Short mmCIF file of C-alpha atoms and ligand atoms in Angstrom, two decimals:
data_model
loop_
_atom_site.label_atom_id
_atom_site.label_comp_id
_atom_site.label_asym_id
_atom_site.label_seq_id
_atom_site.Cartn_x
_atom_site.Cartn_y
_atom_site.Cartn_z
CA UNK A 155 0.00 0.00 0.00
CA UNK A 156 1.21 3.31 -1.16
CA UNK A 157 -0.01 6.73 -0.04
CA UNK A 158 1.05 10.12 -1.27
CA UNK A 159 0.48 13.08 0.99
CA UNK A 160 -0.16 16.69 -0.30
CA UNK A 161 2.14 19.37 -0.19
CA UNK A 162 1.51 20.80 2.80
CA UNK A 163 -0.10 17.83 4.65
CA UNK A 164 -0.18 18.37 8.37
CA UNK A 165 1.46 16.25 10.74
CA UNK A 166 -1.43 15.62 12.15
CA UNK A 167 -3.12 14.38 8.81
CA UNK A 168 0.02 12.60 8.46
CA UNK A 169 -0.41 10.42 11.73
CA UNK A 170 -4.10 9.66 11.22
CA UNK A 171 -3.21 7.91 7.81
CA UNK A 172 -0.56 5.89 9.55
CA UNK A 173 -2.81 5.06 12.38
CA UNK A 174 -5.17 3.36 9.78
CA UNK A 175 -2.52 1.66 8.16
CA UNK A 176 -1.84 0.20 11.14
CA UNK A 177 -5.40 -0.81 12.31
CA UNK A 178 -5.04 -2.44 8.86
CA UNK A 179 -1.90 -4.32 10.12
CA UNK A 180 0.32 -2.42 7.87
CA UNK A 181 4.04 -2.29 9.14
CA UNK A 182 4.61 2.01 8.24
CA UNK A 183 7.61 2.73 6.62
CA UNK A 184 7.75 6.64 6.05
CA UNK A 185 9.91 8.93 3.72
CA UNK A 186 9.63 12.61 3.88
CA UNK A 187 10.70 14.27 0.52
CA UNK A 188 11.54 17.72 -0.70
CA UNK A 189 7.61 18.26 -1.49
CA UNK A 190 5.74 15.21 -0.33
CA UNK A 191 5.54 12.86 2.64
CA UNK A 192 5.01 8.84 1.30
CA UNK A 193 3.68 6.39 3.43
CA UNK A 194 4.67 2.67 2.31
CA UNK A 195 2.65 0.20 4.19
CA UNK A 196 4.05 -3.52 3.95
CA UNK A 197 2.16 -6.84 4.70
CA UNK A 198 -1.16 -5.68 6.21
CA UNK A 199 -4.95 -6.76 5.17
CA UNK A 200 -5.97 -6.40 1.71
CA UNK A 201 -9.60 -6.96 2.16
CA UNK A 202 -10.35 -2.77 2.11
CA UNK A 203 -11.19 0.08 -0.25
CA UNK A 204 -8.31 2.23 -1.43
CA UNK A 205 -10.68 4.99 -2.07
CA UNK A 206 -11.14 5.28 1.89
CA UNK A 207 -7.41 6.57 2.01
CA UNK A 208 -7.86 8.48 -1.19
CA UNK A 209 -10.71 10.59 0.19
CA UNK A 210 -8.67 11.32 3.76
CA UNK A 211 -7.53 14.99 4.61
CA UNK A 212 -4.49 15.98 3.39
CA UNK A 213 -3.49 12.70 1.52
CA UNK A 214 -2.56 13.20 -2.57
CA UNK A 215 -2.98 9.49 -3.78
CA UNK A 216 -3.44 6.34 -2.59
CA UNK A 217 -2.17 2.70 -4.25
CA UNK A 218 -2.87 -0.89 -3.24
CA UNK A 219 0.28 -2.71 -4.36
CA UNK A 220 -0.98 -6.16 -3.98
CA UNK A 221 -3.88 -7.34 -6.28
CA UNK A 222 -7.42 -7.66 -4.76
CA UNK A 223 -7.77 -11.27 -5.99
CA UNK A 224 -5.21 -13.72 -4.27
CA UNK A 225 -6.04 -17.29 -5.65
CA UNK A 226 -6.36 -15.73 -9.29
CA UNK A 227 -3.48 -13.94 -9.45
CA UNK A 228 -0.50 -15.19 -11.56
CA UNK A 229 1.62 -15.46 -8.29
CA UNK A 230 -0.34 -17.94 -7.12
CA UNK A 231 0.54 -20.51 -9.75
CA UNK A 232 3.50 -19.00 -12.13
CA UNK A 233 3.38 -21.70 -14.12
CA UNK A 234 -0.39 -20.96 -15.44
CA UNK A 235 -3.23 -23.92 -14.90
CA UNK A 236 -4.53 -26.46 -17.47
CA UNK A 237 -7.87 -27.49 -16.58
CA UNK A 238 -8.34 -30.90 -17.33
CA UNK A 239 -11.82 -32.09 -18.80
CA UNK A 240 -11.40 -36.03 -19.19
CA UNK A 241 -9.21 -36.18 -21.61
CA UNK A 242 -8.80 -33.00 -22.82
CA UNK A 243 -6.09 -30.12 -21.41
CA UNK A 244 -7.20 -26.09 -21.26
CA UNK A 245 -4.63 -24.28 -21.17
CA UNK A 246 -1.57 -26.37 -22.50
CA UNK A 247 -0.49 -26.05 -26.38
CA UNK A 248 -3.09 -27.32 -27.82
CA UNK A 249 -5.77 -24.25 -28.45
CA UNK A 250 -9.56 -25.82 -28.07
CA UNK A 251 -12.17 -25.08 -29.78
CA UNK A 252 -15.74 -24.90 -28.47
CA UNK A 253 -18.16 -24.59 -31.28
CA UNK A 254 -22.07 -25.28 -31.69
CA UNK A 255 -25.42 -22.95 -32.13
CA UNK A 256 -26.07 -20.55 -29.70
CA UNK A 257 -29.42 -22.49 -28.56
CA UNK A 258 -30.16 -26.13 -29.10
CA UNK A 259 -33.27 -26.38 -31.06
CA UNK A 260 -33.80 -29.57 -31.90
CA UNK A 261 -31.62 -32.97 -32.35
CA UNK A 262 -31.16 -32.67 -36.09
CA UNK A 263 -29.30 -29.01 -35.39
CA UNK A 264 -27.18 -30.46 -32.60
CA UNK A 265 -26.78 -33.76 -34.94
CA UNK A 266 -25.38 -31.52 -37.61
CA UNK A 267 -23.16 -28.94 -35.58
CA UNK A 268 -21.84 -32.23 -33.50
CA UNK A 269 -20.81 -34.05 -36.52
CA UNK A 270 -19.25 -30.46 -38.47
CA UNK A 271 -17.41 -30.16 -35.06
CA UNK A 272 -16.22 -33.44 -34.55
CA UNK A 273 -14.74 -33.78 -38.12
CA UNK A 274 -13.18 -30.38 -38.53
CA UNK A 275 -11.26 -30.82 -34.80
CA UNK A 276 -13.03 -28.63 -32.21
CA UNK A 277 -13.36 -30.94 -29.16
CA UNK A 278 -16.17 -29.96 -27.47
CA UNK A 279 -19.90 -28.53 -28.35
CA UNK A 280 -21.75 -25.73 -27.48
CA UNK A 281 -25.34 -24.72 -26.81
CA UNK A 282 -27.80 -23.31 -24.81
CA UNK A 283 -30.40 -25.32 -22.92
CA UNK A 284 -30.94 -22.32 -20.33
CA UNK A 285 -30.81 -18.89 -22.28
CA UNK A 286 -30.43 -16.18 -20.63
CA UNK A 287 -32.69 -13.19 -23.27
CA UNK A 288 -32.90 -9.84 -23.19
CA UNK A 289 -36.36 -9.59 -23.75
CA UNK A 290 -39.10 -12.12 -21.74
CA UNK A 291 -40.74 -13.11 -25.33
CA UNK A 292 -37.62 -14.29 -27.16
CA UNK A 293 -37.06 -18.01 -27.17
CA UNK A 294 -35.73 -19.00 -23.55
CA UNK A 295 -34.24 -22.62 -24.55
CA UNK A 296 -34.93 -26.31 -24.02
CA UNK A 297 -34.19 -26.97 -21.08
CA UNK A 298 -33.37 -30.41 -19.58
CA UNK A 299 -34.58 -31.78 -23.48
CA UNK A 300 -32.03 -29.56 -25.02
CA UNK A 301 -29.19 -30.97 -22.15
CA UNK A 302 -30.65 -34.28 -23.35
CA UNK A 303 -29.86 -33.72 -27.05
CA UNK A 304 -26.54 -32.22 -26.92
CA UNK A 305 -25.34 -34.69 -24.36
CA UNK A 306 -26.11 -37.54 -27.08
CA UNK A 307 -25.02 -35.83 -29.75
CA UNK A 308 -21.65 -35.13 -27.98
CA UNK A 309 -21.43 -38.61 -27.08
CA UNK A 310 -21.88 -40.05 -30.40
CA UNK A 311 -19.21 -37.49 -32.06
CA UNK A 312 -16.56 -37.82 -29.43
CA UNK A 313 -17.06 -34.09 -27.77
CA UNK A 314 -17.55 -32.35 -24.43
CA UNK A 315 -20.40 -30.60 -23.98
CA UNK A 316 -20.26 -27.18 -22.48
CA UNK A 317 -24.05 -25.20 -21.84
CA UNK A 318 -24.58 -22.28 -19.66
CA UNK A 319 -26.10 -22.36 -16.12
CA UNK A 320 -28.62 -19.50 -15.00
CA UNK A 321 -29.05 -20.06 -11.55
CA UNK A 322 -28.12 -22.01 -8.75
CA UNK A 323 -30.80 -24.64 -8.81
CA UNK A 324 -30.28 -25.69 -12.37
CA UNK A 325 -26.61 -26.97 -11.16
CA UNK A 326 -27.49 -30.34 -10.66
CA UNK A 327 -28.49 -30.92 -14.19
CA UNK A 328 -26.13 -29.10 -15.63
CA UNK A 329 -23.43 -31.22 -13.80
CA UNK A 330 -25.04 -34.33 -14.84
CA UNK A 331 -25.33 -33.46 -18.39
CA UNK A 332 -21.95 -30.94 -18.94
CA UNK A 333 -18.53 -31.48 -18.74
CA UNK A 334 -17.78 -27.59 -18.80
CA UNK A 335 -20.39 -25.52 -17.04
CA UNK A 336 -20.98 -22.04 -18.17
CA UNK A 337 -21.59 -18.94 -16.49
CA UNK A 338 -22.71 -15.78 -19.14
CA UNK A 339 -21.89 -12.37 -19.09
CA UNK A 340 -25.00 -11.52 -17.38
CA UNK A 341 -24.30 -13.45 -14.51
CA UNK A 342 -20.76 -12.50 -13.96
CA UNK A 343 -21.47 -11.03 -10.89
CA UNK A 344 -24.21 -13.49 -9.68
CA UNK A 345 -22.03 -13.94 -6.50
CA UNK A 346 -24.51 -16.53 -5.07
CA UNK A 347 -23.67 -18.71 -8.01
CA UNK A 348 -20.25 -18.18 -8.29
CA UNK A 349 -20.02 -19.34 -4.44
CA UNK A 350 -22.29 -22.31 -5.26
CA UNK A 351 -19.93 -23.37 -8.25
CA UNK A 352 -16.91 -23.11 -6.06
CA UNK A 353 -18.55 -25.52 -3.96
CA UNK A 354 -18.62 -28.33 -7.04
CA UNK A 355 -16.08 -29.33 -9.06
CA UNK A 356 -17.43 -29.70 -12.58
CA UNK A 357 -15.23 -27.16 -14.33
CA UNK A 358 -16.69 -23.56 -14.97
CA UNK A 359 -16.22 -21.06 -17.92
CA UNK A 360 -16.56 -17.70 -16.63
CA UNK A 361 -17.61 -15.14 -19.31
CA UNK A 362 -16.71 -11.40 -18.86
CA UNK A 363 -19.41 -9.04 -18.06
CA UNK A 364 -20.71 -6.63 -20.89
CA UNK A 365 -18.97 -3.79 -18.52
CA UNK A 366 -16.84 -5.48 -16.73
CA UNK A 367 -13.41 -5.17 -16.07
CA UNK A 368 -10.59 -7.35 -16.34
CA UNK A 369 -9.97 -7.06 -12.38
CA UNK A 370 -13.72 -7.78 -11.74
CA UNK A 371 -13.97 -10.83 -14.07
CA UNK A 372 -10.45 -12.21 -11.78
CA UNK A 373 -12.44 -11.14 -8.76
CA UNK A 374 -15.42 -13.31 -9.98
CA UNK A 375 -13.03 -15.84 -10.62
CA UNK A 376 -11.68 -15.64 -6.98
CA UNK A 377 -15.10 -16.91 -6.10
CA UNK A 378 -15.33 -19.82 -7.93
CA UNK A 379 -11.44 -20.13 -6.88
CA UNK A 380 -12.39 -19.25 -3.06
CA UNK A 381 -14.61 -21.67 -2.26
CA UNK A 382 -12.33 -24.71 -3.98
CA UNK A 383 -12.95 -25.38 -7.72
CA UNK A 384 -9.88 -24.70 -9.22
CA UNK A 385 -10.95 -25.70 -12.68
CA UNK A 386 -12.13 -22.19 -14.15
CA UNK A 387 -11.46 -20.82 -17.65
CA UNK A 388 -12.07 -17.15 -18.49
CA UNK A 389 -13.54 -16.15 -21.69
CA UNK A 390 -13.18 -12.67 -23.26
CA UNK A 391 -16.61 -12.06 -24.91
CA UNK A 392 -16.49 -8.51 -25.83
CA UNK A 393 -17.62 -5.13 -23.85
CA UNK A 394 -20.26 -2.95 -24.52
CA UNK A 395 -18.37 0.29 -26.05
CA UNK A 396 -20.06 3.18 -27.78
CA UNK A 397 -19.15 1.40 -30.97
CA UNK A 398 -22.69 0.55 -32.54
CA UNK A 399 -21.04 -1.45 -35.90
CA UNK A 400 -20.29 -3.86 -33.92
CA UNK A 401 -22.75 -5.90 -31.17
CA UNK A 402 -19.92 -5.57 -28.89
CA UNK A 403 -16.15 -4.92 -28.72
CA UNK A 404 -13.99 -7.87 -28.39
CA UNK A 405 -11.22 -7.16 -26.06
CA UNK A 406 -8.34 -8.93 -27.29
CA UNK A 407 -6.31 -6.72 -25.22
CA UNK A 408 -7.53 -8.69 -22.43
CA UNK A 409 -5.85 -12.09 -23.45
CA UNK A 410 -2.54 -11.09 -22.81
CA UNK A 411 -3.58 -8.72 -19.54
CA UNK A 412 -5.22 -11.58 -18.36
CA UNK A 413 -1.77 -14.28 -19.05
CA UNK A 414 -0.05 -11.86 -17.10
CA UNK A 415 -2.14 -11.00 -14.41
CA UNK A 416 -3.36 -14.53 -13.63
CA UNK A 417 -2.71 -18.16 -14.15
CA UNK A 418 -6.29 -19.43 -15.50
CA UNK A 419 -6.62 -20.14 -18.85
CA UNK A 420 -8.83 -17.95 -21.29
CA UNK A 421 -10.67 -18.35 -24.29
CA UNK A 422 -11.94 -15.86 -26.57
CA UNK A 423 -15.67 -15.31 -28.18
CA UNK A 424 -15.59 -13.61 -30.76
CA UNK A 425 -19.26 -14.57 -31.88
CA UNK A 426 -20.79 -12.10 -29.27
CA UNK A 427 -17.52 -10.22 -29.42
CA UNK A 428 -18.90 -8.93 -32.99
CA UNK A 429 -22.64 -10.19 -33.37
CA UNK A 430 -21.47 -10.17 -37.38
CA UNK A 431 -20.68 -13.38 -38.95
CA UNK A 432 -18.64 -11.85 -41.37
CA UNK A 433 -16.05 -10.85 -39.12
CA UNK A 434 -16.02 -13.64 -36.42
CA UNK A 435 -12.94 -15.61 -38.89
CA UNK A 436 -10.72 -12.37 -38.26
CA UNK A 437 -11.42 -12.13 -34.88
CA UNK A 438 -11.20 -15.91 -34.50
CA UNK A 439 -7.70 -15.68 -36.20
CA UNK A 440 -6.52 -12.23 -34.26
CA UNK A 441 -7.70 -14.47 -30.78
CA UNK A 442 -5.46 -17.28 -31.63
CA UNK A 443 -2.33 -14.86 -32.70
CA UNK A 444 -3.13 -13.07 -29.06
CA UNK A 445 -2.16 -16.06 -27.14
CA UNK A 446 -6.09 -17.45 -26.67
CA UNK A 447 -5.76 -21.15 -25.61
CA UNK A 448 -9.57 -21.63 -26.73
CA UNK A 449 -12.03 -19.95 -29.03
CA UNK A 450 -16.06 -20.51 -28.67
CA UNK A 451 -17.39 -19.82 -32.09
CA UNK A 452 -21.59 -20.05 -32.79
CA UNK A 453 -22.52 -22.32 -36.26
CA UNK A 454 -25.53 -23.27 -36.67
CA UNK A 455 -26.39 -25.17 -40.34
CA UNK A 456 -28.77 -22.52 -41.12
CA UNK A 457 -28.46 -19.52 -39.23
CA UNK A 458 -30.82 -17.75 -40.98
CA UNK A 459 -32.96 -19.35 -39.06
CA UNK A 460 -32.20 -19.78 -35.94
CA UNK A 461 -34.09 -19.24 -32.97
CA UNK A 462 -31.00 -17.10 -30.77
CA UNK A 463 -27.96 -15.60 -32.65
CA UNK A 464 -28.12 -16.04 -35.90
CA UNK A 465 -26.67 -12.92 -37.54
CA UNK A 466 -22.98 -14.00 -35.71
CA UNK A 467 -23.61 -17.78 -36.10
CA UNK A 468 -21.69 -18.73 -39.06
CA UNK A 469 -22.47 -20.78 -41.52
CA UNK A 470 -20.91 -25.07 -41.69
CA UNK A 471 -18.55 -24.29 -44.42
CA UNK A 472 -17.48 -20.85 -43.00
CA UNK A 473 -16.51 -22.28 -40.03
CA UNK A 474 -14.66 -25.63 -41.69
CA UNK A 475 -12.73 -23.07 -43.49
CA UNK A 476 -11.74 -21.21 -40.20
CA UNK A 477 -10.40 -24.30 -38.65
CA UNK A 478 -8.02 -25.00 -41.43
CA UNK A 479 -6.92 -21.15 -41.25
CA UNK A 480 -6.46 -21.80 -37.29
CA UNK A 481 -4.47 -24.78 -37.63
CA UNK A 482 -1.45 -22.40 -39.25
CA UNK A 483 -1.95 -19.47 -37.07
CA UNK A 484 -1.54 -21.51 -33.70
CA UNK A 485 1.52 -23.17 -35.38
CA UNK A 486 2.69 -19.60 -36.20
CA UNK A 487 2.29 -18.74 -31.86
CA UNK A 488 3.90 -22.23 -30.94
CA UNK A 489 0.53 -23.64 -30.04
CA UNK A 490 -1.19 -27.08 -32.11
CA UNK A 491 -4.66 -27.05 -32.87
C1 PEP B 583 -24.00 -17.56 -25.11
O1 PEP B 583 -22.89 -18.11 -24.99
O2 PEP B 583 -24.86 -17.96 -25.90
C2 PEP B 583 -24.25 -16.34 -24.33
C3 PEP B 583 -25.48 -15.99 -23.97
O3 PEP B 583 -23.13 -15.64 -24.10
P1 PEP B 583 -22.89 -14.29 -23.26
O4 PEP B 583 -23.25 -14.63 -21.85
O5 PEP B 583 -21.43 -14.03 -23.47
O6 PEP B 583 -23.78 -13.23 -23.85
MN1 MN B 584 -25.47 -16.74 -28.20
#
């Protein structure tokens, strides 16, 4: 912890910072400058809100040196984490790629976006039992029928199934019919399920919030982390921006911050990153360069018509031809496909 007093700052002023360092367990080390008095606090608690020094009399700034997040942080595990689903690594060399419609609508769909996936070398499917809508009157999903589907499909192609959870009562099914349980944007900050998933160990994929930022999708990660389920994989699924081309802004910033700040693997979306499937190959192939170690693309055999998120699912031999193009840009970063 690092505070800055003002020119000026009374010694009084002074004292009362260092006294709540100290409450805070903070061993004090002080330097008095030409201008400024800094206060260094070492060791301490870490469990309080800078801004409570920023706003005290007399001090300039105010710096927490040590991350909020503990478990997330790279620190914790230098090395990084694979998360191991059966038989497949996240996180390792090999870059994974989760593909399948955004909603399972019936078994032919899933049949058909199982057996594209299979054969073109993603290694685990995607869709939507539970959906979470904007709007009450859009199509809300399958439910346990849909988990039904895409678990057979998955098993008859040789995949993983990952499908979002909503809530913490549908985590019971979703364990029994998921390998890779997924928490969406909007519930990034559903602490009660993030504690609840900690609590399990299926592993979880924890989308970023549509205005959320990197150190509050860690800190929802920390969660999940806190409460012992180790097996959690970011995803970078683009912010809302003021950018209107574009459904949202994908972030690819993020990948790296992320490699650096912590030690979980992270995919990258770039499906709701753009909401245009004309530009989800790019973004697909910019992820990869970035250092992803997974995409999560939307196909869906004809997205024209499909019931969620069909203007960024793309179409079978779109994403056949994305896959090949993938294979040469991980081998370009050191990775294998
Ligand atoms: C999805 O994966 O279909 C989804 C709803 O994603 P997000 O939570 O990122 O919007
Ligand atoms: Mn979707």
């Amino acid at each position: 912890m690092l505070v800055v007093m003002q020119q000026g700052a009374t010694e009084e002023q002074i004292e009362h910072v260092i006294d709540r360092l100290v409450d805070l367990g903070f061993d004090v080390h002080r330097s008095t400058g030409l201008i400024h008095t800094v206060l260094g606090g070492v060791g301490g608690k870490y469990d309080f809100d800078v801004a409570v020094f920023e706003v005290m009399e007399g001090v300039k700034e105010a710096h927490r040196i040590v991350s909020p997040y503990k478990l997330a942080s790279r620190g914790f595990r230098p090395g990084g984490t694979i998360v191991q689903v059966g038989p497949l690594a996240i996180g390792g060399d090999a870059v994974v790629v989760m593909a399948g419609p955004c909603s399972v609508e019936n078994r032919d769909q899933i049949e058909q976006c199982a057996e594209l996936a299979a054969r073109t070398g993603a290694r685990v499917i995607r869709g939507g039992a539970f959906k979470p809508r904007s709007s009450p009157y859009e199509f809300q999903g399958l439910g346990a029928e849909g988990l039904q589907m895409l678990r057979a499909a998955a098993d008859r192609h040789g995949l993983l199934v990952v499908s979002e959870v909503m809530d913490q009562t549908q985590i019971p099914l979703l364990a029994e019919y998921a390998d890779i349980v997924q928490v969406g944007a909007r519930n990034m900050q559903n602490f009660n399920l993030l504690r609840e998933l900690g609590k399990q160990s299926k592993p979880v994929l924890l989308k970023r919030g549509i205005a959320a930022s990197i150190e509050e999708l860690l800190l929802s990660a920390e969660y999940i982390l806190a409460g012992g389920n180790y097996n959690v994989i970011l995803c970078e699924r683009g912010i809302r921006t003021f950018e209107t081309y574009t459904r949202n802004t994908l972030d690819l910033s993020a990948i790296p911050v992320v490699k650096k700040l912590s030690h979980l693997p992270i995919v990258a979306d770039p499906s709701h990153g753009t909401g245009r499937r004309d530009i989800v190959a790019p973004m697909a192939r910019a992820a990869v360069a970035a250092g992803a170690d997974g995409l999560m693309i939307e196909v869906h055999p004809d997205p024209d018509r499909a019931l969620s998120d069909g203007a960024q699912s793309v179409r079978p031999e779109q994403f056949e031809e994305l896959m090949h193009q993938l294979q040469a840009i991980a081998l370009a970063v050191g990775r294998t496909l």
